[in-house]
Amino acid sequence: MEVQCEQEVIRIHGFFVAWLNGTLANSQELFETECTCVLADDLVLIKTNGQVIHHDELQSELRNLHGIQRGYKFDMEIHDFQALQTQDGKL
């Protein structure tokens, strides 16, 4: 199960990189399939400035950021992945 979780974390971050770099089509259908459908409804992002962004606002913000990193060498890497919490035996 931990391997599957790590693969999903790597996949979604790969989507973010491609989305922000603008190498994917700017398509609502693609965004919903690759991002909206996999983010938990209770997902919260805490920015480095302490701002808290909840699920709906986060999706809207991400949707509008398509291609914002075009022309830059933007990338994300996942290192030392560990599953820290389980619920009912599931990660």
XYZ file of N, CA, C and O in Angstrom:
364
model
N 0.819 -1.201 0.000
C 0.000 0.000 0.000
C 0.865 1.267 0.000
O 0.556 2.224 -0.679
N 1.961 1.254 0.749
C 2.826 2.435 0.809
C 3.420 2.742 -0.559
O 3.527 3.909 -0.945
N 3.776 1.713 -1.314
C 4.329 1.911 -2.656
C 3.291 2.577 -3.561
O 3.606 3.496 -4.317
N 2.048 2.138 -3.466
C 0.983 2.736 -4.273
C 0.780 4.213 -3.908
O 0.565 5.047 -4.789
N 0.864 4.512 -2.636
C 0.721 5.905 -2.192
C 1.861 6.755 -2.730
O 1.641 7.869 -3.218
N 3.065 6.236 -2.643
C 4.217 6.978 -3.157
C 4.085 7.211 -4.653
O 4.356 8.312 -5.144
N 3.648 6.212 -5.384
C 3.463 6.357 -6.830
C 2.424 7.426 -7.147
O 2.589 8.212 -8.080
N 1.362 7.491 -6.363
C 0.335 8.505 -6.583
C 0.853 9.900 -6.245
O 0.560 10.866 -6.951
N 1.630 10.018 -5.185
C 2.227 11.313 -4.841
C 3.144 11.781 -5.971
O 3.084 12.945 -6.392
N 3.955 10.886 -6.498
C 4.847 11.225 -7.610
C 4.031 11.593 -8.852
O 4.327 12.574 -9.545
N 2.970 10.834 -9.129
C 2.141 11.108 -10.308
C 1.468 12.478 -10.226
O 1.521 13.264 -11.179
N 0.864 12.796 -9.088
C 0.144 14.067 -8.992
C 1.116 15.244 -9.049
O 0.820 16.272 -9.637
N 2.303 15.088 -8.475
C 3.283 16.159 -8.565
C 3.805 16.306 -9.994
O 4.095 17.416 -10.449
N 3.910 15.195 -10.714
C 4.263 15.252 -12.137
C 3.204 16.010 -12.928
O 3.525 16.797 -13.829
N 1.946 15.784 -12.582
C 0.860 16.541 -13.214
C 1.018 18.031 -12.919
O 0.914 18.865 -13.823
N 1.270 18.382 -11.647
C 1.431 19.800 -11.288
C 2.555 20.445 -12.095
O 2.417 21.569 -12.579
N 3.675 19.756 -12.231
C 4.812 20.292 -12.988
C 4.397 20.538 -14.434
O 4.630 21.620 -14.990
N 3.786 19.537 -15.054
C 3.381 19.674 -16.453
C 2.307 20.754 -16.618
O 2.318 21.525 -17.583
N 1.379 20.831 -15.669
C 0.314 21.842 -15.716
C 0.902 23.244 -15.591
O 0.598 24.139 -16.389
N 1.744 23.435 -14.597
C 2.324 24.764 -14.360
C 3.300 25.163 -15.467
O 3.418 26.346 -15.797
N 3.977 24.181 -16.055
C 4.878 24.462 -17.175
C 4.118 24.667 -18.483
O 4.704 25.095 -19.476
N 2.844 24.321 -18.508
C 2.034 24.499 -19.704
C 2.275 23.455 -20.776
O 1.939 23.676 -21.936
N 2.856 22.324 -20.398
C 3.115 21.271 -21.387
C 1.913 20.351 -21.577
O 1.929 19.510 -22.470
N 0.884 20.526 -20.768
C -0.386 19.822 -20.957
C -1.385 20.798 -21.568
O -1.274 22.016 -21.388
N -2.370 20.252 -22.264
C -3.429 21.086 -22.820
C -4.175 21.800 -21.693
O -4.395 21.219 -20.630
N -4.541 23.032 -21.922
C -5.305 23.811 -20.946
C -6.773 23.421 -21.079
O -7.586 24.147 -21.631
N -7.096 22.256 -20.558
C -8.409 21.649 -20.735
C -9.061 21.401 -19.383
O -8.445 20.798 -18.492
N -10.303 21.844 -19.229
C -11.041 21.592 -17.993
C -11.210 20.096 -17.772
O -11.078 19.612 -16.653
N -11.487 19.355 -18.840
C -11.664 17.902 -18.721
C -10.389 17.238 -18.215
O -10.430 16.398 -17.311
N -9.251 17.603 -18.774
C -7.969 17.050 -18.333
C -7.707 17.414 -16.876
O -7.308 16.569 -16.077
N -7.947 18.666 -16.512
C -7.722 19.106 -15.136
C -8.588 18.300 -14.168
O -8.110 17.843 -13.136
N -9.851 18.116 -14.512
C -10.747 17.362 -13.635
C -10.309 15.909 -13.512
O -10.335 15.345 -12.422
N -9.907 15.305 -14.609
C -9.489 13.905 -14.602
C -8.208 13.695 -13.807
O -8.095 12.750 -13.025
N -7.243 14.558 -14.001
C -5.924 14.371 -13.406
C -5.771 14.989 -12.022
O -4.894 14.586 -11.269
N -6.599 15.967 -11.693
C -6.411 16.684 -10.426
C -7.654 16.655 -9.553
O -7.625 16.131 -8.445
N -8.748 17.198 -10.043
C -9.962 17.328 -9.238
C -10.420 15.996 -8.662
O -10.787 15.917 -7.486
N -10.382 14.960 -9.463
C -10.890 13.648 -9.044
C -10.026 12.966 -7.986
O -10.491 12.037 -7.327
N -8.786 13.401 -7.814
C -7.895 12.695 -6.892
C -7.603 13.466 -5.608
O -7.044 12.903 -4.676
N -7.976 14.728 -5.544
C -7.713 15.502 -4.332
C -8.844 15.306 -3.328
O -10.018 15.430 -3.675
N -8.499 14.996 -2.115
C -9.495 14.770 -1.063
C -10.294 16.049 -0.798
O -9.752 17.162 -0.860
N -11.565 15.887 -0.507
C -12.435 17.027 -0.247
C -11.988 17.850 0.957
O -12.272 19.041 1.044
N -11.280 17.212 1.885
C -10.824 17.926 3.082
C -9.360 18.374 2.974
O -8.761 18.787 3.966
N -8.818 18.350 1.756
C -7.430 18.774 1.550
C -7.260 20.247 1.893
O -8.090 21.086 1.542
N -6.187 20.544 2.596
C -5.842 21.915 2.954
C -4.373 22.127 2.611
O -3.536 21.279 2.893
N -4.074 23.259 1.976
C -2.697 23.643 1.682
C -2.344 24.819 2.582
O -3.107 25.789 2.667
N -1.228 24.713 3.262
C -0.746 25.824 4.075
C 0.477 26.385 3.373
O 1.494 25.706 3.236
N 0.357 27.606 2.884
C 1.442 28.249 2.151
C 2.555 28.651 3.119
O 2.362 28.700 4.330
N 3.703 28.958 2.554
C 4.854 29.328 3.379
C 4.592 30.588 4.197
O 5.216 30.792 5.230
N 3.657 31.428 3.753
C 3.330 32.637 4.518
C 2.260 32.385 5.584
O 1.802 33.303 6.239
N 1.840 31.107 5.716
C 0.860 30.733 6.718
C -0.580 30.763 6.232
O -1.485 30.346 6.947
N -0.811 31.252 5.019
C -2.165 31.296 4.473
C -2.690 29.881 4.273
O -1.999 29.022 3.733
N -3.908 29.648 4.710
C -4.550 28.345 4.585
C -5.503 28.398 3.392
O -6.348 29.294 3.298
N -5.356 27.435 2.500
C -6.230 27.354 1.329
C -6.948 26.009 1.367
O -6.306 24.962 1.418
N -8.252 26.051 1.328
C -9.074 24.842 1.370
C -9.320 24.313 -0.038
O -9.077 24.992 -1.034
N -9.815 23.112 -0.095
C -9.989 22.324 -1.319
C -10.519 23.115 -2.516
O -9.885 23.164 -3.570
N -11.686 23.726 -2.402
C -12.304 24.389 -3.554
C -11.465 25.563 -4.049
O -11.275 25.741 -5.254
N -10.978 26.364 -3.129
C -10.136 27.502 -3.505
C -8.831 27.025 -4.123
O -8.344 27.600 -5.102
N -8.266 25.958 -3.567
C -7.020 25.401 -4.098
C -7.210 24.926 -5.527
O -6.398 25.222 -6.407
N -8.289 24.204 -5.786
C -8.543 23.731 -7.152
C -8.713 24.893 -8.119
O -8.172 24.874 -9.224
N -9.435 25.896 -7.711
C -9.651 27.064 -8.562
C -8.314 27.762 -8.850
O -8.029 28.140 -9.988
N -7.504 27.910 -7.811
C -6.201 28.558 -7.970
C -5.309 27.745 -8.903
O -4.685 28.293 -9.815
N -5.246 26.434 -8.683
C -4.429 25.579 -9.539
C -4.907 25.624 -10.991
O -4.100 25.684 -11.920
N -6.207 25.597 -11.186
C -6.774 25.622 -12.542
C -6.317 26.875 -13.278
O -6.000 26.844 -14.466
N -6.262 27.994 -12.581
C -5.902 29.268 -13.200
C -4.400 29.469 -13.365
O -3.979 30.440 -13.976
N -3.597 28.554 -12.828
C -2.137 28.693 -12.911
C -1.530 27.946 -14.095
O -0.304 27.862 -14.213
N -2.353 27.439 -14.989
C -1.829 26.699 -16.144
C -0.793 27.552 -16.886
O -1.035 28.701 -17.226
N 0.388 26.965 -17.081
C 1.438 27.607 -17.867
C 2.193 28.730 -17.185
O 3.041 29.371 -17.802
N 1.934 28.965 -15.909
C 2.573 30.096 -15.216
C 4.095 29.962 -15.138
O 4.807 30.949 -15.035
N 4.604 28.728 -15.224
C 6.050 28.497 -15.154
C 6.676 28.282 -16.538
O 7.853 27.946 -16.634
N 5.903 28.478 -17.596
C 6.413 28.286 -18.958
C 7.668 29.141 -19.158
O 7.703 30.308 -18.803
N 8.694 28.507 -19.686
C 9.947 29.215 -19.937
C 10.938 29.148 -18.788
O 12.077 29.582 -18.927
N 10.526 28.625 -17.673
C 11.411 28.460 -16.521
C 11.753 26.982 -16.362
O 11.086 26.118 -16.911
N 12.753 26.685 -15.581
C 13.123 25.293 -15.305
C 12.463 24.851 -14.010
O 13.113 24.559 -13.024
N 11.151 24.806 -14.023
C 10.380 24.445 -12.834
C 10.226 22.933 -12.766
O 9.883 22.280 -13.746
N 10.471 22.370 -11.593
C 10.316 20.934 -11.382
C 10.024 20.695 -9.906
O 10.204 21.582 -9.068
N 9.551 19.522 -9.595
C 9.339 19.084 -8.216
C 9.950 17.701 -8.077
O 9.891 16.911 -9.010
N 10.520 17.427 -6.928
C 11.080 16.104 -6.644
C 10.526 15.613 -5.313
O 10.315 16.399 -4.395
N 10.316 14.328 -5.237
C 9.848 13.694 -4.007
C 11.016 12.868 -3.470
O 11.570 12.040 -4.183
N 11.391 13.122 -2.229
C 12.494 12.391 -1.597
C 12.018 11.805 -0.268
O 11.192 12.398 0.423
N 12.552 10.661 0.076
C 12.346 10.066 1.396
C 10.866 9.948 1.773
O 10.457 10.289 2.880
N 10.071 9.453 0.857
C 8.637 9.293 1.098
C 8.409 8.310 2.244
O 9.027 7.255 2.311
N 7.513 8.665 3.146
C 7.086 7.772 4.223
C 5.604 7.986 4.460
O 5.130 9.112 4.492
N 4.894 6.910 4.631
C 3.492 6.997 5.050
C 3.492 7.124 6.561
O 3.992 6.256 7.266
N 2.937 8.208 7.065
C 2.992 8.467 8.507
C 1.695 8.151 9.226
O 1.682 8.100 10.447
N 0.635 7.961 8.502
C -0.646 7.746 9.156
C -1.478 6.751 8.344
O -1.463 6.771 7.128
N -2.182 5.915 9.058
C -3.115 5.013 8.395
C -4.483 5.192 9.030
O -4.612 5.669 10.165
N -5.495 4.800 8.284
C -6.852 4.845 8.792
C -7.516 3.537 8.433
O -7.601 3.188 7.261
N -7.931 2.812 9.429
C -8.560 1.502 9.210
C -7.676 0.576 8.380
O -8.148 -0.136 7.495
N -6.378 0.637 8.629
C -5.441 -0.220 7.913
C -5.111 0.255 6.520
O -4.407 -0.424 5.770
N -5.604 1.414 6.139
C -5.334 1.981 4.813
C -4.525 3.239 4.980
O -4.672 3.967 5.953
N -3.660 3.500 4.017
C -2.868 4.731 4.053
C -3.680 5.889 3.566
O -4.545 5.797 2.795
